[in-house]
Amino acid sequence: MNRGDMEEVMKEKGKVCLTGGSGYLVAWMVMRLLQLGYYVNTTIRSHPDVKKDVSYLTNLPGAQKKLNIFNVEGCIGVFHVAHPIDFENKETEETITKRTINGAIGILQTCLD
């Protein structure tokens, strides 16, 4: 996406999607995009042993009307910020790199479809 395309997306004020909604950076991006009037969809990393408290996102001003967690269909843009993390330090750097690349390719493919 070139700068002109990005400016066009930002003018639309439609729905955007951010991956990695449980991260610090994305929480700030969600807040700023809501302030700018966007409808925001975000994903949250799921872990079988952890129930994530997302009140820091759902309590943001404008979140009740303009924040949707998990749904990515119908977005005009995607901010891919998520990154796989090996919490138990059991995966090799090569495995994590492959997961990162495959995740990015999957998101790009979804955008094309």
GROMACS .gro file of C-alpha atoms in nm:
model
  113
    1MET     CA    1   0.000   0.000   0.000
    2ASN     CA    2   0.149   0.333  -0.099
    3ARG     CA    3   0.103   0.663   0.083
    4GLY     CA    4  -0.184   0.769  -0.145
    5ASP     CA    5  -0.371   0.445  -0.077
    6MET     CA    6  -0.321   0.488   0.298
    7GLU     CA    7  -0.451   0.845   0.283
    8GLU     CA    8  -0.760   0.721   0.094
    9VAL     CA    9  -0.826   0.455   0.359
   10MET     CA   10  -0.786   0.713   0.635
   11LYS     CA   11  -1.033   0.954   0.466
   12GLU     CA   12  -1.312   0.694   0.449
   13LYS     CA   13  -1.363   0.675   0.828
   14GLY     CA   14  -1.513   0.330   0.783
   15LYS     CA   15  -1.428   0.009   0.963
   16VAL     CA   16  -1.066  -0.099   1.013
   17CYS     CA   17  -0.918  -0.412   1.163
   18LEU     CA   18  -0.618  -0.440   1.394
   19THR     CA   19  -0.461  -0.773   1.478
   20GLY     CA   20  -0.305  -0.823   1.818
   21GLY     CA   21  -0.568  -0.641   2.025
   22SER     CA   22  -0.427  -0.769   2.351
   23GLY     CA   23  -0.103  -0.578   2.299
   24TYR     CA   24  -0.001  -0.243   2.443
   25LEU     CA   25   0.061  -0.078   2.106
   26VAL     CA   26  -0.272  -0.190   1.963
   27ALA     CA   27  -0.462  -0.062   2.267
   28TRP     CA   28  -0.325   0.285   2.191
   29MET     CA   29  -0.403   0.246   1.821
   30VAL     CA   30  -0.761   0.141   1.905
   31MET     CA   31  -0.801   0.445   2.129
   32ARG     CA   32  -0.669   0.682   1.863
   33LEU     CA   33  -0.874   0.533   1.579
   34LEU     CA   34  -1.191   0.555   1.791
   35GLN     CA   35  -1.108   0.920   1.864
   36LEU     CA   36  -1.075   0.981   1.490
   37GLY     CA   37  -1.421   0.833   1.429
   38TYR     CA   38  -1.336   0.491   1.290
   39TYR     CA   39  -1.523   0.170   1.361
   40VAL     CA   40  -1.258  -0.070   1.490
   41ASN     CA   41  -1.241  -0.448   1.478
   42THR     CA   42  -0.959  -0.617   1.665
   43THR     CA   43  -0.845  -0.969   1.740
   44ILE     CA   44  -0.733  -1.099   2.077
   45ARG     CA   45  -0.480  -1.378   2.117
   46SER     CA   46  -0.649  -1.684   2.254
   47HIS     CA   47  -0.472  -1.908   2.501
   48PRO     CA   48  -0.652  -2.212   2.644
   49ASP     CA   49  -0.542  -2.136   3.000
   50VAL     CA   50  -0.606  -1.761   3.000
   51LYS     CA   51  -0.934  -1.570   2.990
   52LYS     CA   52  -0.832  -1.225   2.872
   53ASP     CA   53  -0.972  -0.916   3.043
   54VAL     CA   54  -1.038  -0.672   2.760
   55SER     CA   55  -1.206  -0.402   2.969
   56TYR     CA   56  -0.914  -0.171   2.888
   57LEU     CA   57  -1.046  -0.179   2.531
   58THR     CA   58  -1.421  -0.198   2.590
   59ASN     CA   59  -1.412   0.094   2.837
   60LEU     CA   60  -1.249   0.334   2.588
   61PRO     CA   61  -1.464   0.632   2.486
   62GLY     CA   62  -1.669   0.534   2.181
   63ALA     CA   63  -1.597   0.163   2.222
   64GLN     CA   64  -1.957   0.064   2.301
   65LYS     CA   65  -2.070   0.178   1.956
   66LYS     CA   66  -1.758   0.146   1.743
   67LEU     CA   67  -1.544  -0.140   1.878
   68ASN     CA   68  -1.598  -0.500   1.776
   69ILE     CA   69  -1.360  -0.767   1.901
   70PHE     CA   70  -1.287  -1.066   1.671
   71ASN     CA   71  -1.493  -0.984   1.357
   72VAL     CA   72  -1.276  -0.888   1.059
   73GLU     CA   73  -1.526  -0.904   0.771
   74GLY     CA   74  -1.620  -0.582   0.595
   75CYS     CA   75  -1.314  -0.379   0.696
   76ILE     CA   76  -1.163  -0.114   0.467
   77GLY     CA   77  -0.814  -0.170   0.608
   78VAL     CA   78  -0.607  -0.396   0.832
   79PHE     CA   79  -0.327  -0.294   1.068
   80HIS     CA   80  -0.135  -0.618   1.121
   81VAL     CA   81   0.037  -0.572   1.457
   82ALA     CA   82   0.011  -0.921   1.608
   83HIS     CA   83   0.320  -1.134   1.652
   84PRO     CA   84   0.338  -1.496   1.766
   85ILE     CA   85   0.488  -1.538   2.110
   86ASP     CA   86   0.620  -1.861   2.257
   87PHE     CA   87   0.529  -1.815   2.622
   88GLU     CA   88   0.710  -2.132   2.724
   89ASN     CA   89   1.024  -2.071   2.514
   90LYS     CA   90   0.997  -2.412   2.346
   91GLU     CA   91   1.002  -2.306   1.981
   92THR     CA   92   1.307  -2.237   1.768
   93GLU     CA   93   1.364  -1.899   1.609
   94GLU     CA   94   1.304  -2.063   1.270
   95THR     CA   95   0.963  -2.193   1.382
   96ILE     CA   96   0.856  -1.854   1.518
   97THR     CA   97   0.978  -1.682   1.199
   98LYS     CA   98   0.778  -1.924   0.983
   99ARG     CA   99   0.467  -1.868   1.197
  100THR     CA  100   0.511  -1.492   1.166
  101ILE     CA  101   0.547  -1.507   0.787
  102ASN     CA  102   0.258  -1.750   0.746
  103GLY     CA  103   0.036  -1.531   0.964
  104ALA     CA  104   0.115  -1.223   0.755
  105ILE     CA  105   0.056  -1.413   0.431
  106GLY     CA  106  -0.276  -1.542   0.565
  107ILE     CA  107  -0.392  -1.191   0.648
  108LEU     CA  108  -0.282  -1.059   0.309
  109GLN     CA  109  -0.463  -1.346   0.136
  110THR     CA  110  -0.779  -1.276   0.336
  111CYS     CA  111  -0.761  -0.911   0.229
  112LEU     CA  112  -0.732  -1.015  -0.136
  113ASP     CA  113  -1.028  -1.255  -0.111
   0.00000   0.00000   0.00000
